[in-house]
CSV table of C-alpha atoms in Angstrom, one decimal:
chain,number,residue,atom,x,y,z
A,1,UNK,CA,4.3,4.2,-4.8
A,2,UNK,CA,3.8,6.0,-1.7
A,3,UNK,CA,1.7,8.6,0.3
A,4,UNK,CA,1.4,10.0,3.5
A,5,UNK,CA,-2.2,10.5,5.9
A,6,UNK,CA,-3.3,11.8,9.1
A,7,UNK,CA,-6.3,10.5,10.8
A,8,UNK,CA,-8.8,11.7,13.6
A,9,UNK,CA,-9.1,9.7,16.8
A,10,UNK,CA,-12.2,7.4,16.5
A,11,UNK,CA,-15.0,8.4,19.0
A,12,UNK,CA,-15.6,4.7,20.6
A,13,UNK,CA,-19.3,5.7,21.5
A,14,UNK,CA,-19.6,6.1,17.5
A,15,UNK,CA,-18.9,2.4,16.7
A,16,UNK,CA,-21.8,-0.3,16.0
A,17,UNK,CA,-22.2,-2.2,19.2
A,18,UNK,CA,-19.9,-5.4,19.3
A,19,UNK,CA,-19.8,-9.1,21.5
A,20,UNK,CA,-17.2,-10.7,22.9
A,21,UNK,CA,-16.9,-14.1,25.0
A,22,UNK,CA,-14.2,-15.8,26.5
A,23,UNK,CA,-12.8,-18.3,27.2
A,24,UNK,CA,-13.5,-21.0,24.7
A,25,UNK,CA,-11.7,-23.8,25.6
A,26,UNK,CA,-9.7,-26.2,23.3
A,27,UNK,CA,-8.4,-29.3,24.6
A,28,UNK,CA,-4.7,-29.2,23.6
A,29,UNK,CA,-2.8,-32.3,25.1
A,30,UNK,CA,0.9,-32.2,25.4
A,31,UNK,CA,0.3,-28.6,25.6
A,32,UNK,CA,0.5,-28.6,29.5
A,33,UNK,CA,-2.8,-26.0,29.8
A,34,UNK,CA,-5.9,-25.7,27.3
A,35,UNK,CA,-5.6,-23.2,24.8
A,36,UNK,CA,-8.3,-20.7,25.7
A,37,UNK,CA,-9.7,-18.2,23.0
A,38,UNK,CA,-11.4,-15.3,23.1
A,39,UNK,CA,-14.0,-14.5,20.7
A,40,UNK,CA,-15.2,-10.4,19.3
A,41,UNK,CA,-17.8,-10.0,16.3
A,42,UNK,CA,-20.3,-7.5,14.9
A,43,UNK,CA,-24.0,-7.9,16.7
A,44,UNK,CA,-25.3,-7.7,13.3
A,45,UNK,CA,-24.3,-9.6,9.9
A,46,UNK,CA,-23.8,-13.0,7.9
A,47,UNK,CA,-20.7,-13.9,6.2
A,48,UNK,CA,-18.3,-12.3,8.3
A,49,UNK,CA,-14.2,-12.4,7.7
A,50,UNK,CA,-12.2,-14.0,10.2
A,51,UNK,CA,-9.4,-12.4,11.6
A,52,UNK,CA,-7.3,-14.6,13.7
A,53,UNK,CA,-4.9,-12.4,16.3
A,54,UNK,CA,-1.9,-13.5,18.1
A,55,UNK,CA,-0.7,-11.2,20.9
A,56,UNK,CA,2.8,-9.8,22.0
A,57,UNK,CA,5.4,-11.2,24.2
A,58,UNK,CA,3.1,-11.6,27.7
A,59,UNK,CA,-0.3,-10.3,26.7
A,60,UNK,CA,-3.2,-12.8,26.5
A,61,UNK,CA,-6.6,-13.3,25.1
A,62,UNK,CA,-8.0,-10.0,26.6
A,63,UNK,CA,-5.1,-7.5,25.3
A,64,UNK,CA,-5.4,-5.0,22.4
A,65,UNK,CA,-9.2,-3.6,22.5
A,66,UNK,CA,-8.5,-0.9,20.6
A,67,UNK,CA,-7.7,-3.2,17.3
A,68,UNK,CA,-10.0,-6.0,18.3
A,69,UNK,CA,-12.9,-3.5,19.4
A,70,UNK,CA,-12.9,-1.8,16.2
A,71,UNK,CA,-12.6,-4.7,13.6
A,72,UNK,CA,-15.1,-6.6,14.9
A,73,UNK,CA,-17.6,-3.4,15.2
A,74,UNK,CA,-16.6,-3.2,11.1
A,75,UNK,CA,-17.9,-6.4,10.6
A,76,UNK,CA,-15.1,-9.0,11.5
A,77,UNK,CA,-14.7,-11.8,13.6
A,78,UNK,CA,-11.9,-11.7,15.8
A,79,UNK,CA,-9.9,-14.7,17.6
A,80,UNK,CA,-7.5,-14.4,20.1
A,81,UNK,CA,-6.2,-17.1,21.9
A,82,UNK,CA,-3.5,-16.9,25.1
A,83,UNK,CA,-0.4,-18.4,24.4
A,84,UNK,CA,1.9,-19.9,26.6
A,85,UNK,CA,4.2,-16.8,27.1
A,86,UNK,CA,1.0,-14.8,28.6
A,87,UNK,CA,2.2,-13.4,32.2
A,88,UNK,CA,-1.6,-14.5,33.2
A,89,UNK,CA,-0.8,-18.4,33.1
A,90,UNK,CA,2.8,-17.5,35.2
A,91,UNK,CA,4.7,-20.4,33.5
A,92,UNK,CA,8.3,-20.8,35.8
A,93,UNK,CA,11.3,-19.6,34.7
A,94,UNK,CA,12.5,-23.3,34.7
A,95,UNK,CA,9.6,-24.6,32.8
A,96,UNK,CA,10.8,-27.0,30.1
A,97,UNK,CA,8.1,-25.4,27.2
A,98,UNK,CA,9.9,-21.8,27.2
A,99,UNK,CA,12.2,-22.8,24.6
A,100,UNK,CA,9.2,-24.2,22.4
A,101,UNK,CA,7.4,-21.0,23.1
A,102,UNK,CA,7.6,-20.7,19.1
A,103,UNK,CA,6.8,-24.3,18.4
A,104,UNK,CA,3.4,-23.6,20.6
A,105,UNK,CA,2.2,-20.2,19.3
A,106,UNK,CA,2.5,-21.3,15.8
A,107,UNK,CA,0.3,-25.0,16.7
A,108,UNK,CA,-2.6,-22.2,18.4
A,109,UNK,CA,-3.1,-20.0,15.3
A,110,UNK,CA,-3.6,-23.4,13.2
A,111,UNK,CA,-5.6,-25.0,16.1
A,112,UNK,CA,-8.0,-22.4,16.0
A,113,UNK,CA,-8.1,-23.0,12.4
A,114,UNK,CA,-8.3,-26.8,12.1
A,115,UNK,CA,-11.2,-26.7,14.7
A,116,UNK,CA,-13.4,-23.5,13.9
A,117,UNK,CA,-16.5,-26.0,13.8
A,118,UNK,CA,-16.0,-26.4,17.9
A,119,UNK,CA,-15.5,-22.6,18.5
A,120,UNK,CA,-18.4,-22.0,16.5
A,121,UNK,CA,-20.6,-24.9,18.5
A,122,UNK,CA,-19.3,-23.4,21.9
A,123,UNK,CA,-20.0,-19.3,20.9
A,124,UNK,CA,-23.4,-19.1,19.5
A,125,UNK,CA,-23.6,-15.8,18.6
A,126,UNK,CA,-21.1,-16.8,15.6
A,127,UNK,CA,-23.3,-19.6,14.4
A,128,UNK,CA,-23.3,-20.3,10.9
A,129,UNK,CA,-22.3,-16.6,10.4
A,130,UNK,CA,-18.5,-17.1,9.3
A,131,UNK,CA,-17.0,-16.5,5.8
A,132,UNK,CA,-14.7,-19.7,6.1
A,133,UNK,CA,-13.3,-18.0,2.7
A,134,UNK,CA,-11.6,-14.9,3.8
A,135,UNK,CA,-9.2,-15.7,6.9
A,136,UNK,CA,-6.7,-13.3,7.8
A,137,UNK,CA,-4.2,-13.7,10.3
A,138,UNK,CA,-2.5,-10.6,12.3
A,139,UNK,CA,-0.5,-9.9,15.3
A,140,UNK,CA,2.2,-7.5,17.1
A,141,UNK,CA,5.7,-8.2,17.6
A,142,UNK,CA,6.5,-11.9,18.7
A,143,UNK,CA,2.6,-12.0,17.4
A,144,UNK,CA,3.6,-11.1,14.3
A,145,UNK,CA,6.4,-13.2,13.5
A,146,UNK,CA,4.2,-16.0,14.5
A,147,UNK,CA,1.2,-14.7,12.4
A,148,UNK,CA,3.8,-14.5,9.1
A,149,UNK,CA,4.2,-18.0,9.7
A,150,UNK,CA,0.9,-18.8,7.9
A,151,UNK,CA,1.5,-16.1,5.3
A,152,UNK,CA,4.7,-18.0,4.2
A,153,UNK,CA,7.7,-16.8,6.2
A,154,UNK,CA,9.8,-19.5,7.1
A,155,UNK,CA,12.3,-19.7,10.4
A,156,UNK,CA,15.2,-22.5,11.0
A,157,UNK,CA,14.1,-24.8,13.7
A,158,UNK,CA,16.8,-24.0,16.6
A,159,UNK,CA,17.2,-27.5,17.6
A,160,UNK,CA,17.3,-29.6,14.6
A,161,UNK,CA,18.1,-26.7,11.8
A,162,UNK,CA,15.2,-27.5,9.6
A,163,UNK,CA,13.4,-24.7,7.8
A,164,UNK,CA,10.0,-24.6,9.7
A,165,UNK,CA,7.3,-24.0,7.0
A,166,UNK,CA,3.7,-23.7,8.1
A,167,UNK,CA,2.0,-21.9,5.3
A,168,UNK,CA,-1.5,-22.4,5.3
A,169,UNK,CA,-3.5,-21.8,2.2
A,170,UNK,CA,-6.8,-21.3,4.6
A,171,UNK,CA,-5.2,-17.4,5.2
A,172,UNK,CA,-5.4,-15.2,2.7
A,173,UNK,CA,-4.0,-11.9,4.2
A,174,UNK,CA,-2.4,-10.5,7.3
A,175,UNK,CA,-1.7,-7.4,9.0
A,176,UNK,CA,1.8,-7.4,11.2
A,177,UNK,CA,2.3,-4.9,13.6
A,178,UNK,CA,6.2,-4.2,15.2
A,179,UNK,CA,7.0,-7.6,13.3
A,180,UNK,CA,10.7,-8.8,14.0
A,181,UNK,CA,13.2,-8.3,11.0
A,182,UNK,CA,16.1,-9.7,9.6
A,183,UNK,CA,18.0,-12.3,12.3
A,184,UNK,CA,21.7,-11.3,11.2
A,185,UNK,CA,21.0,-8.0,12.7
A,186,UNK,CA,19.8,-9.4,16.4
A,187,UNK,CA,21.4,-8.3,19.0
A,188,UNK,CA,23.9,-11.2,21.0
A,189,UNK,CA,21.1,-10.8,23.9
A,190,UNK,CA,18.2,-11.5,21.6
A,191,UNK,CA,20.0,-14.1,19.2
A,192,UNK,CA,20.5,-16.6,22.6
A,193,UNK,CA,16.5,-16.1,24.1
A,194,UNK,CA,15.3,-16.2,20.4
A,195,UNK,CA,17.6,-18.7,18.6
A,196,UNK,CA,14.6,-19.6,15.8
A,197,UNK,CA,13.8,-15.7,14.6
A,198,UNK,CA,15.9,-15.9,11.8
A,199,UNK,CA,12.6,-15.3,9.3
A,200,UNK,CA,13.0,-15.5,5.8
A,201,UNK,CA,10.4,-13.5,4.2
A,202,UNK,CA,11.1,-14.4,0.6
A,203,UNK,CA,8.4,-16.9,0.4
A,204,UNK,CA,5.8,-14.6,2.3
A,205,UNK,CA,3.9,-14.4,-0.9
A,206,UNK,CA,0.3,-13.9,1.0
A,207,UNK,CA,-0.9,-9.9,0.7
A,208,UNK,CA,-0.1,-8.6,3.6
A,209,UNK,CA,0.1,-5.0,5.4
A,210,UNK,CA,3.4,-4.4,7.5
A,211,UNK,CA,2.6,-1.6,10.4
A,212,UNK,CA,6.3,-0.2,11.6
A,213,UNK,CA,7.4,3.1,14.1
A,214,UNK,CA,9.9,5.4,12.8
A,215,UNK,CA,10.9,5.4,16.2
A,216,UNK,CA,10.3,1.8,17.1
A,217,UNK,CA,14.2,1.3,19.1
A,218,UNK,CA,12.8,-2.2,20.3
A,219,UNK,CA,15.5,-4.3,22.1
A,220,UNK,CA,16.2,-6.9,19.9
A,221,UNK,CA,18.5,-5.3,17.2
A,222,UNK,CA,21.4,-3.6,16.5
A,223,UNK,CA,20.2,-1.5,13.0
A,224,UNK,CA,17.5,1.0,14.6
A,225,UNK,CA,14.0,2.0,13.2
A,226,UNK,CA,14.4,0.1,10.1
A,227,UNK,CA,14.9,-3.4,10.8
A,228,UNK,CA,10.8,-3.3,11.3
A,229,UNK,CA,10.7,-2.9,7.5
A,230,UNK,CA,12.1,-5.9,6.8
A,231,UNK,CA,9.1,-8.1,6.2
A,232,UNK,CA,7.7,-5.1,3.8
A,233,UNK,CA,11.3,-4.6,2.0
A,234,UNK,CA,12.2,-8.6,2.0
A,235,UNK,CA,9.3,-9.7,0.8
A,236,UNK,CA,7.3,-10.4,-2.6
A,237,UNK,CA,4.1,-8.4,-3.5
A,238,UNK,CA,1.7,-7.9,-3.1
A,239,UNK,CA,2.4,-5.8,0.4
A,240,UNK,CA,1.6,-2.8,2.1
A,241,UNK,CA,3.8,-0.7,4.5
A,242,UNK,CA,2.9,2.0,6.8
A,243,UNK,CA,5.7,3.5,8.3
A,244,UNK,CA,4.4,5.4,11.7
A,245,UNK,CA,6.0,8.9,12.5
A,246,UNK,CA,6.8,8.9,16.0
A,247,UNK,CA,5.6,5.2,16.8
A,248,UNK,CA,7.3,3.2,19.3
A,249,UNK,CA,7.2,-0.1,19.8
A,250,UNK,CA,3.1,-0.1,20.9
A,251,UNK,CA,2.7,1.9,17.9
A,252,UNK,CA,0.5,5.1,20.1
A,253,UNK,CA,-1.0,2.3,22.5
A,254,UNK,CA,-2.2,-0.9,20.4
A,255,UNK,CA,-2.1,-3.0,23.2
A,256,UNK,CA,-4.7,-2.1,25.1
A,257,UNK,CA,-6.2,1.0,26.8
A,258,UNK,CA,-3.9,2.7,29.2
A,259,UNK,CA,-1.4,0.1,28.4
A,260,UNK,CA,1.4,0.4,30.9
A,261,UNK,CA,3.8,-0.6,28.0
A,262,UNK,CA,2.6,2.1,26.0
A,263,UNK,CA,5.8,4.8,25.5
A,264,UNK,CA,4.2,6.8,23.2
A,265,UNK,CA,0.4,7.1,24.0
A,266,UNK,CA,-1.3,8.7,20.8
A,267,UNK,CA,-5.3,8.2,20.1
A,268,UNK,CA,-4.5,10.0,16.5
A,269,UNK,CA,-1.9,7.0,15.8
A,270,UNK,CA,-4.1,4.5,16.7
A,271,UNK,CA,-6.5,5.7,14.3
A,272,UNK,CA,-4.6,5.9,11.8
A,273,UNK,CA,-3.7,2.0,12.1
A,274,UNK,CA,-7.3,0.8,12.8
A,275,UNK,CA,-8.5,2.6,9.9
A,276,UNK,CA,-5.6,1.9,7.4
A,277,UNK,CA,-5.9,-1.8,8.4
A,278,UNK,CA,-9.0,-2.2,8.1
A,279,UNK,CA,-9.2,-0.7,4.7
A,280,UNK,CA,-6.2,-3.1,3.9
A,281,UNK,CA,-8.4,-6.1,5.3
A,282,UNK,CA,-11.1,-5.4,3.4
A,283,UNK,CA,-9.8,-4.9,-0.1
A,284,UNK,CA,-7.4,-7.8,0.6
A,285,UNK,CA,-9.8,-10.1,1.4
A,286,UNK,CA,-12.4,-8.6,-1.7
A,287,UNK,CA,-10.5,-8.3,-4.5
A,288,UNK,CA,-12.7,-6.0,-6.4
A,289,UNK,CA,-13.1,-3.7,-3.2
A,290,UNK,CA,-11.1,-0.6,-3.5
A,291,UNK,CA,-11.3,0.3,-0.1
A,292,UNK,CA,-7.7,0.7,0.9
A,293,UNK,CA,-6.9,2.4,-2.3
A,294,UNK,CA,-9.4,5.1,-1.6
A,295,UNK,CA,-8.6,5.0,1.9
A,296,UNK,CA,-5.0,5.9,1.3
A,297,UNK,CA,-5.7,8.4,-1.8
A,298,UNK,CA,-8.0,10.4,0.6
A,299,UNK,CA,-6.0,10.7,3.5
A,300,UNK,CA,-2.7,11.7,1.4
A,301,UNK,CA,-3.1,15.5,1.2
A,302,UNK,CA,-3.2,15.7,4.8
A,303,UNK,CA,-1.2,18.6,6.3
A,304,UNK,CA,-0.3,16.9,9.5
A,305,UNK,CA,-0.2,12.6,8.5
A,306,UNK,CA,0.4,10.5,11.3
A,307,UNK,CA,2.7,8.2,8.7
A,308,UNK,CA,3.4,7.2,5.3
A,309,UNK,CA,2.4,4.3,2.9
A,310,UNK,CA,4.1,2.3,0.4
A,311,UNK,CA,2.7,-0.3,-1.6
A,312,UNK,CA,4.2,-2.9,-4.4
């Protein structure tokens, strides 16, 4: 099925008031650096969802407010840790990790998960108030390929040829934002710097919302728009798509506030994906919740949508 929506910009000043801390430190040897994490939840509640976020190519810990900002003020826990790639740790070009980048961003989302208990100890304010139950995972761009990881897609390991498999039965859902499609439509450019993004979604059985611009002309393929379909069209149901009219690759400025990476700045977009995700989240994570349902049956008569959903 399918509909289309529109959304209002949220007014930020209309949110419940949220905290954040960071950085929460992890000892990670053989990592090189610490992973640091940075922590966003709801002043008030018990039982709260977890939402684990892994950024885009270069951002860190303290990138994309406007998703992190707004899930934690509707009552989730957000995670976000830096990883290697961040332009704030300034790794050389030479470095020996860069080609393990991959290899490292998948080992944070399930260090965060293996040691919750420590990040709990070390931010108080979460105390004893997580739903170790409902875990989602969620990220944009290289952040999402590495958050599908846990939902079930699989990648070849570049160096031996393996099939990397870290499926984690802790996650139960996941929103991905710009995530990469199909490898035999890289580009020769993106093929070499990314040998292992050759996903195959097939085994991504975890629900799962897939957030993708109509106008989204990226740099790493040669098929357009709809390569960032892929993990929606290529993968088993339950899923969700939202196809974004007029979204680039920062999908109206997901990144952060004034994001200089931002192409095609749009407060109505970015609505439109806090509020459709969240719904997503939500029923995802409750199955009895109809949330996203309602969200998605409400918002389709809309004379002037912001995008379109499909569902199977």
């Amino acid at each position: 099925m399918s509909s289309s929506f529109a959304e209002a910009p949220t007014q930020a000043g209309a949110l419940p008031a949220v905290v954040s801390i960071a950085p929460i430190t992890l000892p990670s040897p053989g990592r090189g650096v610490d992973l640091h994490v940075r922590v966003s939840a709801p002043i008030a509640g018990d039982s709260l969802p977890v939402i684990l976020f892994s950024h885009g190519n270069g951002q860190s810990l303290h990138a994309y407010g406007p998703l992190v900002e707004y899930w934690a003020a509707h009552g989730f826990v957000v995670i976000q840790p830096t990883h290697l790639d961040s332009r704030m740790l300034g790794l050389a070009p030479d470095d020996p990790r860069r080609p393990n980048f991959w290899r490292f961003r998948e080992q944070d989302l399930a260090a965060i998960l293996d040691r919750l208990d420590h990040i709990e100890g070390e931010a108080s304010m979460i105390r004893g108030r997580l739903d170790r139950s409902r875990i989602a995972v969620a990220g944009h761009s290289w952040g999402g390929q590495t958050a599908s990881t846990l939902l079930g897609a699989t990648h070849p390991d570049p160096e031996s040829g393996s099939v990397i498999n870290r499926t984690d039965n802790r996650v139960k859902a996941g929103v991905l934002l710009a995530v990469p499609g199909s490898g035999n439509d890289l580009t020769e450019h993106a093929a070499r710097t990314f040998p292992f993004l050759y996903p195959d979604f097939s085994t991504m059985t975890a629900p799962s919302l897939i957030v993708a611009g109509d106008q989204d002309q990226g740099g790493l393929t040669m098929r357009g728009p709809d390569w960032w379909r892929d993990a929606y069209d290529l993968s088993p149901s339950p899923k969700a798509l939202f196809t974004v009219f007029g979204g680039e690759h920062a999908l109206g400025g997901i990144p952060g506030y004034e994001a200089r990476e931002t192409t095609d700045e749009r407060p109505q977009r970015v609505a439109a994906i806090q509020r459709l995700s969240t719904a997503f989240l939500r029923s995802a994570l409750y199955p009895c919740n109809p949330t996203f349902s309602e969200t998605v049956a409400k918002l389709a008569a809309d004379t002037a949508p912001e995008g379109s959903v499909e569902t199977k």
